[in-house]
Coordinates of C-alpha atoms and ligand atoms in Angstrom, one line a residue:
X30 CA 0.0 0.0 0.0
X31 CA 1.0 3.5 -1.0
X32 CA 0.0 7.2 0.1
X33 CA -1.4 9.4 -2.3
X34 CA -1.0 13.1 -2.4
X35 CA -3.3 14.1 -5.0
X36 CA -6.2 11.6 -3.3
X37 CA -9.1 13.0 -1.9
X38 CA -8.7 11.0 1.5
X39 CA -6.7 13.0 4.1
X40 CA -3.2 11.8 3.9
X41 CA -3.0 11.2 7.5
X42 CA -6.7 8.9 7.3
X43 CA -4.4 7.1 4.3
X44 CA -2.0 6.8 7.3
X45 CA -4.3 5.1 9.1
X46 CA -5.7 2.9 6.7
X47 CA -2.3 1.6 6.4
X48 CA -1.1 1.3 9.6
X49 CA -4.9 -0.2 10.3
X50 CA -3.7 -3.0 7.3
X51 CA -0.3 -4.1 8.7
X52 CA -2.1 -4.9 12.3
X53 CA -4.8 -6.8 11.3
X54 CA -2.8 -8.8 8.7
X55 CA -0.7 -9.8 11.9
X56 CA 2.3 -8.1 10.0
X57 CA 2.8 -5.8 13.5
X58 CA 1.4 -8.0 16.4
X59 CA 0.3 -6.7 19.6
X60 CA 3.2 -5.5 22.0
X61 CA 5.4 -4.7 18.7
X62 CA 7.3 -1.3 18.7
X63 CA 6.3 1.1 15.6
X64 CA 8.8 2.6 13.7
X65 CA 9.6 6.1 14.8
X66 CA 7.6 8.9 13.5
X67 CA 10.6 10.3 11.6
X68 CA 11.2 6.8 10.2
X69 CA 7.2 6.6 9.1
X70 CA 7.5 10.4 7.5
X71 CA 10.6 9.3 5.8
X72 CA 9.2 6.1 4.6
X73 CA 5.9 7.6 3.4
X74 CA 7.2 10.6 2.2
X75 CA 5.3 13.1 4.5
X76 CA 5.4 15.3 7.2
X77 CA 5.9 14.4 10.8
X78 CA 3.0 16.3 11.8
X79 CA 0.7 14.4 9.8
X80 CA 2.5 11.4 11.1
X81 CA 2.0 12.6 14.5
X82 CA -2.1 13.1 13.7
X83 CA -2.5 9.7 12.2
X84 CA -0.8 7.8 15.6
X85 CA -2.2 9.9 17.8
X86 CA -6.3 9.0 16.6
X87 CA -5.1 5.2 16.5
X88 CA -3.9 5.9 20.2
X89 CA -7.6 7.5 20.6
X90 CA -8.9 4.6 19.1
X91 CA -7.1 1.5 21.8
X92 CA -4.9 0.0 18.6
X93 CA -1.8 1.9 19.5
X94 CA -0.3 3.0 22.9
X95 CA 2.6 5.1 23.5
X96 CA 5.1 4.3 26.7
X97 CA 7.1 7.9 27.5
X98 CA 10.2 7.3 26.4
X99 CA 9.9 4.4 24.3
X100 CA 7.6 4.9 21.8
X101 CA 4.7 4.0 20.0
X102 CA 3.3 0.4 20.2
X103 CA 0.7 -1.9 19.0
X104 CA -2.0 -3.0 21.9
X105 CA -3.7 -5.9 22.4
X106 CA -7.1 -6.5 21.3
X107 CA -10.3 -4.8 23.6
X108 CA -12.6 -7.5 25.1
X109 CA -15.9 -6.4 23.5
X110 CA -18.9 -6.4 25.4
X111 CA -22.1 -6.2 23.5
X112 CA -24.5 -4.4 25.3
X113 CA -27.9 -5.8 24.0
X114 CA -28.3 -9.0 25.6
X115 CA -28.0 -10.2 29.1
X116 CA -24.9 -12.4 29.7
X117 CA -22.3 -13.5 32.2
X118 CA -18.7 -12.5 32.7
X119 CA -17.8 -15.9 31.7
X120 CA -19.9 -15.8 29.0
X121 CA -18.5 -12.9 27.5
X122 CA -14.6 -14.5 28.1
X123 CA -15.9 -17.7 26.0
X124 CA -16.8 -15.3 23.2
X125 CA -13.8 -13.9 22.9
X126 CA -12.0 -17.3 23.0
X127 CA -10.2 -16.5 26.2
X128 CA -10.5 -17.9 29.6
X129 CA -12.5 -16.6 32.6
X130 CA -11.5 -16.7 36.1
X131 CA -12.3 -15.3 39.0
X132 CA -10.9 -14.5 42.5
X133 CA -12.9 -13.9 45.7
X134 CA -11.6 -10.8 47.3
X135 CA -14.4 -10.6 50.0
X136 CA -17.5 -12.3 51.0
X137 CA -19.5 -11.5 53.6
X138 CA -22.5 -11.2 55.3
X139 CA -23.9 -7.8 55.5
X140 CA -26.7 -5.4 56.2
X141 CA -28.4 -3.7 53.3
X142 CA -27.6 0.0 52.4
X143 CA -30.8 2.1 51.9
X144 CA -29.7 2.5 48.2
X145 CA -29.0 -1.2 48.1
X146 CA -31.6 -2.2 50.0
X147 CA -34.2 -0.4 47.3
X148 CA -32.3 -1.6 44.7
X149 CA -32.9 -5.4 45.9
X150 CA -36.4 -4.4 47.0
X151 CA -35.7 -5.8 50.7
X152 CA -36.2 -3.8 53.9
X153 CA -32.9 -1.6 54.7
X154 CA -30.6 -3.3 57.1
X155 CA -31.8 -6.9 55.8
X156 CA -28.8 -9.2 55.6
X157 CA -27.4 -9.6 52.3
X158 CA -24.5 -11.5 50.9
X159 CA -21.2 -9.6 49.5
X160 CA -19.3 -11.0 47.2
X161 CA -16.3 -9.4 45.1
X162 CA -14.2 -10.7 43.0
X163 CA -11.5 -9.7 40.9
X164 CA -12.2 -10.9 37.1
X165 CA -9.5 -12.3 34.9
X166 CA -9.5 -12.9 31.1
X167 CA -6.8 -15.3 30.5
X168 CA -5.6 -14.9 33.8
X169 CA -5.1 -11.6 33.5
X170 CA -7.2 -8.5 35.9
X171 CA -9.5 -7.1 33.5
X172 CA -12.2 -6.2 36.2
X173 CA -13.4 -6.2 39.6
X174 CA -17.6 -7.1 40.5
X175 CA -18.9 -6.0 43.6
X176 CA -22.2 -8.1 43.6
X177 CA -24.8 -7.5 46.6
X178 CA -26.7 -10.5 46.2
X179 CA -30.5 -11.2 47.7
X180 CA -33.2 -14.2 47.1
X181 CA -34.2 -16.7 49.7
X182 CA -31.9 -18.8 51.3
X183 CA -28.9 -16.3 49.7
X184 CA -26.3 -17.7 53.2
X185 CA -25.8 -20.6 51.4
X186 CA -24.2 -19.3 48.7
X187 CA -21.1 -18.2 51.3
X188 CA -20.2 -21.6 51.5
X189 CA -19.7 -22.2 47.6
X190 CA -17.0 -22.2 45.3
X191 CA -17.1 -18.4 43.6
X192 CA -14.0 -18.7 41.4
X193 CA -16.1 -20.1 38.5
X194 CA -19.3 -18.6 36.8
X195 CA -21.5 -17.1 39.6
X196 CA -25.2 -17.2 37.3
X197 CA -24.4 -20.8 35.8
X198 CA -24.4 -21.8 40.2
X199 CA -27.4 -19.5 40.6
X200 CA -28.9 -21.3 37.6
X201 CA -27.9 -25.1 38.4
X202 CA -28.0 -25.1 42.3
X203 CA -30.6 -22.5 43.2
X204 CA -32.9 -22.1 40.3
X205 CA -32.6 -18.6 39.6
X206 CA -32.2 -17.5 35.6
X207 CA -30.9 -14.6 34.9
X208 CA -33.5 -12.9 32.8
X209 CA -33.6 -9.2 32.9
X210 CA -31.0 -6.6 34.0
X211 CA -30.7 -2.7 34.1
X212 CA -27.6 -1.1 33.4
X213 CA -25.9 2.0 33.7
X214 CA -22.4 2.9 32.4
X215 CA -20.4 5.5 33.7
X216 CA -16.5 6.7 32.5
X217 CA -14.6 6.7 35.8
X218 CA -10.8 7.3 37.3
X219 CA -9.7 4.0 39.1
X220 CA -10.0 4.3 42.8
X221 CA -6.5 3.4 44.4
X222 CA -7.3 0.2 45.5
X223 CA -9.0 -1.3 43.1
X224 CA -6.2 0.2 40.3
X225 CA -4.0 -2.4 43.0
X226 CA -5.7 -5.6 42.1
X227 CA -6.3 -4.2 38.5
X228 CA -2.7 -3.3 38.0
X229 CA -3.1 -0.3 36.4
X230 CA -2.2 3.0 37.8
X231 CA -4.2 4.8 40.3
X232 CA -6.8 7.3 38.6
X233 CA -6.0 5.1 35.1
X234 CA -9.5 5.9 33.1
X235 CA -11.9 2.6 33.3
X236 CA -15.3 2.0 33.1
X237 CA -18.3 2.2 36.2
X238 CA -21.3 -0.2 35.0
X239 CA -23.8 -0.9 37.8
X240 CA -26.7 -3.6 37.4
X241 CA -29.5 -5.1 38.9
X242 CA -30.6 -8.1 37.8
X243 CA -33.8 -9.9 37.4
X244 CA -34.4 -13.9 38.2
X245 CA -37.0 -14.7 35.5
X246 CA -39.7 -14.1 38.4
X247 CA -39.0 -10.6 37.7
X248 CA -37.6 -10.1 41.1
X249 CA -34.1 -8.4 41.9
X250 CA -31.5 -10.4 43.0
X251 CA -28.0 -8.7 42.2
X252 CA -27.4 -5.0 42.4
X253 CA -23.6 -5.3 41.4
X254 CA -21.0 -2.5 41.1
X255 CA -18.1 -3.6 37.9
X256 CA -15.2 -1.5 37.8
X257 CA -13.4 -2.7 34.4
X258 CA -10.3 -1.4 32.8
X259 CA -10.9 1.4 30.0
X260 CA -7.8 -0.2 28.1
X261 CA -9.4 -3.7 28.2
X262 CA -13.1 -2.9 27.1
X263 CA -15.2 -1.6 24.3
X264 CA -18.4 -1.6 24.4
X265 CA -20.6 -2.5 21.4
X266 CA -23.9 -2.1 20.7
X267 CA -26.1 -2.8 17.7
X268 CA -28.7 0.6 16.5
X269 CA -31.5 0.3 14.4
X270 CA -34.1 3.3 13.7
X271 CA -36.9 3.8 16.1
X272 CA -40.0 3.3 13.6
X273 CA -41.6 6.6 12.4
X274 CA -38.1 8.4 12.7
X275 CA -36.6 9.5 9.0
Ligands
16G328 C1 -21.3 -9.9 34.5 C2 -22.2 -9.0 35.3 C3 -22.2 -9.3 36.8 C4 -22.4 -10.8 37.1 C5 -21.3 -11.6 36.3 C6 -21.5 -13.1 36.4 C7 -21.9 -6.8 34.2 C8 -21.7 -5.4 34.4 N1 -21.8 -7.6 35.3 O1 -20.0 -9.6 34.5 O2 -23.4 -8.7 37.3 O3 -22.2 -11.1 38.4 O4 -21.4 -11.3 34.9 O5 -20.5 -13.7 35.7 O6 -22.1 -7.2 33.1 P1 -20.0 -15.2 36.0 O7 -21.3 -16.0 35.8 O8 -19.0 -15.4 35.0 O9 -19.6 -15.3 37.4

C-alpha cells in the first residue's frame, strides 16, 4: 500500500488505513514497537506532523499506545462487550476465546444499604451477601464485580466455590435465571485500590457499570457495582431506527 497526495482522503486517514492493514494482517502483532515517526515520514514521504495526527487518533482509538520514552506500540485487542443482551462475565470470556477466572476478594455477610436495600427491593438493614471478586480474562485482571446479592436462602451461597461462573451456580444449584437486568455505564478514574488488584495506575480511566438483575420471576436479586479497565473494554452495541423516525 502507498499514500497518495493528489487523493481526496486526508493523507493522514491514508496513514491510518495503512497502519490499520499491517495490524490486522498480523504483520505488526500486539506489543510490537512502531517505527519512529521520523522513520514513518521518511518512509511515506510526509510530514511528521501528519504522522503525529494519524498515531495519535489510533492511540484514541485502543490500537496503539505510546510508553514515554519508548515509543509507539501496537496494543492488544479490547474485550468487547455487547450491550444488548443479558450475559455473564464468563460468558462474555468464551466469546472472545479467552479464559474466565475469577478470585474472591471478600465475601460477607452484611446489612443492606438504603440504596442497596431499594435496589434489591428488601427492607434496609436486611442481611445480604457480598461478594467481590476480581475478574480475569486469560488470567489476567481485566475487572473487579462487587455483587450485593439477595433471594431466599442467599447464606448458602457463602459456603460455595465463587471462582467459576456465579449465574451458571445460581442457575444449576438455586434455580434462579438470569432474565432481565438494568444497566448504567459511567466513565470513571480508578480508585487506588482497586487500580492495585487491577494493576493499572491509580486514577487510570476505566469504566463504572452498575446492574440489577432480574431472576426470571421478575424479582431483583444482584445490584452489582463492575469496575473494568478502560484499556481492556469496548463496548458494542447494535442501532437500528426507532420506527416513524426519518
Ligand atoms: C457480569 C455481570 C455481573 C455478574 C457476572 C457473572 C456486568 C456489568 N456484570 O459480569 O453482574 O455477576 O457477569 O459472571 O455485566 P459469571 O457467571 O462469569 O460469574
Amino acid at each position: 500500500m502507498s499514500i497518495s497526495k493528489n487523493h481526496p482522503v486526508p493523507i493522514y486517514y491514508q496513514l491510518e488505513q495503512e497502519i490499520r492493514h499491517r495490524i490486522e494482517m498480523g504483520e505488526w502483532k500486539p506489543g510490537d514497537l512502531l517505527p519512529s515517526e521520523r522513520e514513518l515520514a521518511e518512509r511515506y514521504q510526509i510530514s511528521r506532523m501528519t504522522v503525529r495526527q494519524a498515531l495519535a487518533n489510533l492511540v484514541n482509538d485502543g490500537l496503539l499506545y505510546r510508553e514515554r520514552g519508548r515509543g509507539t506500540f501496537v496494543a492488544r485487542p479490547k474485550i468487547h462487550k455487547r450491550l444488548s443482551s443479558l450475559t455473564s462475565f464468563t460468558e462474555d470470556m468464551r466469546a472472545r476465546g479467552k479464559l474466565a477466572g475469577a478470585e474472591v476478594l471478600q465475601l460477607k455477610l452484611e446489612p443492606a444499604s438504603p440504596a442497596v436495600a431499594r435496589d434489591l427491593a428488601v427492607p434496609a438493614g436486611q442481611p445480604i451477601v457480598l461478594v467481590e471478586r476480581l475478574r480475569l480474562a486469560d488470567r489476567e485482571p481485566v475487572g473487579i464485580e462487587r455483587s450485593h446479592l439477595s433471594f431466599a436462602g442467599c447464606e448458602a451461597i457463602m459456603r460455595e466455590d465463587l471462582t467459576g461462573s456465579l449465574y451458571r451456580l445460581l442457575k444449576e444449584k438455586y434455580g434462579i435465571i438470569p432474565t432481565h437486568a438494568e444497566e448504567r455505564i459511567e466513565a470513571g478514574l480508578c480508585p487506588a485500590r482497586e487500580a492495585q488488584w487491577l494493576g493499572i495506575h491509580r486514577s487510570a480511566p476505566v469504566l463504572l457499570i452498575t446492574r440489577v438483575t432480574y431472576s426470571q420471576e421478575g424479582l431483583p436479586f444482584e445490584y452489582v457495582e463492575s469496575v473494568y479497565r478502560a484499556d481492556r473494554y469496548t463496548l458494542h452495541v447494535s442501532l437500528t431506527t426507532a420506527p416513524g423516525i426519518s
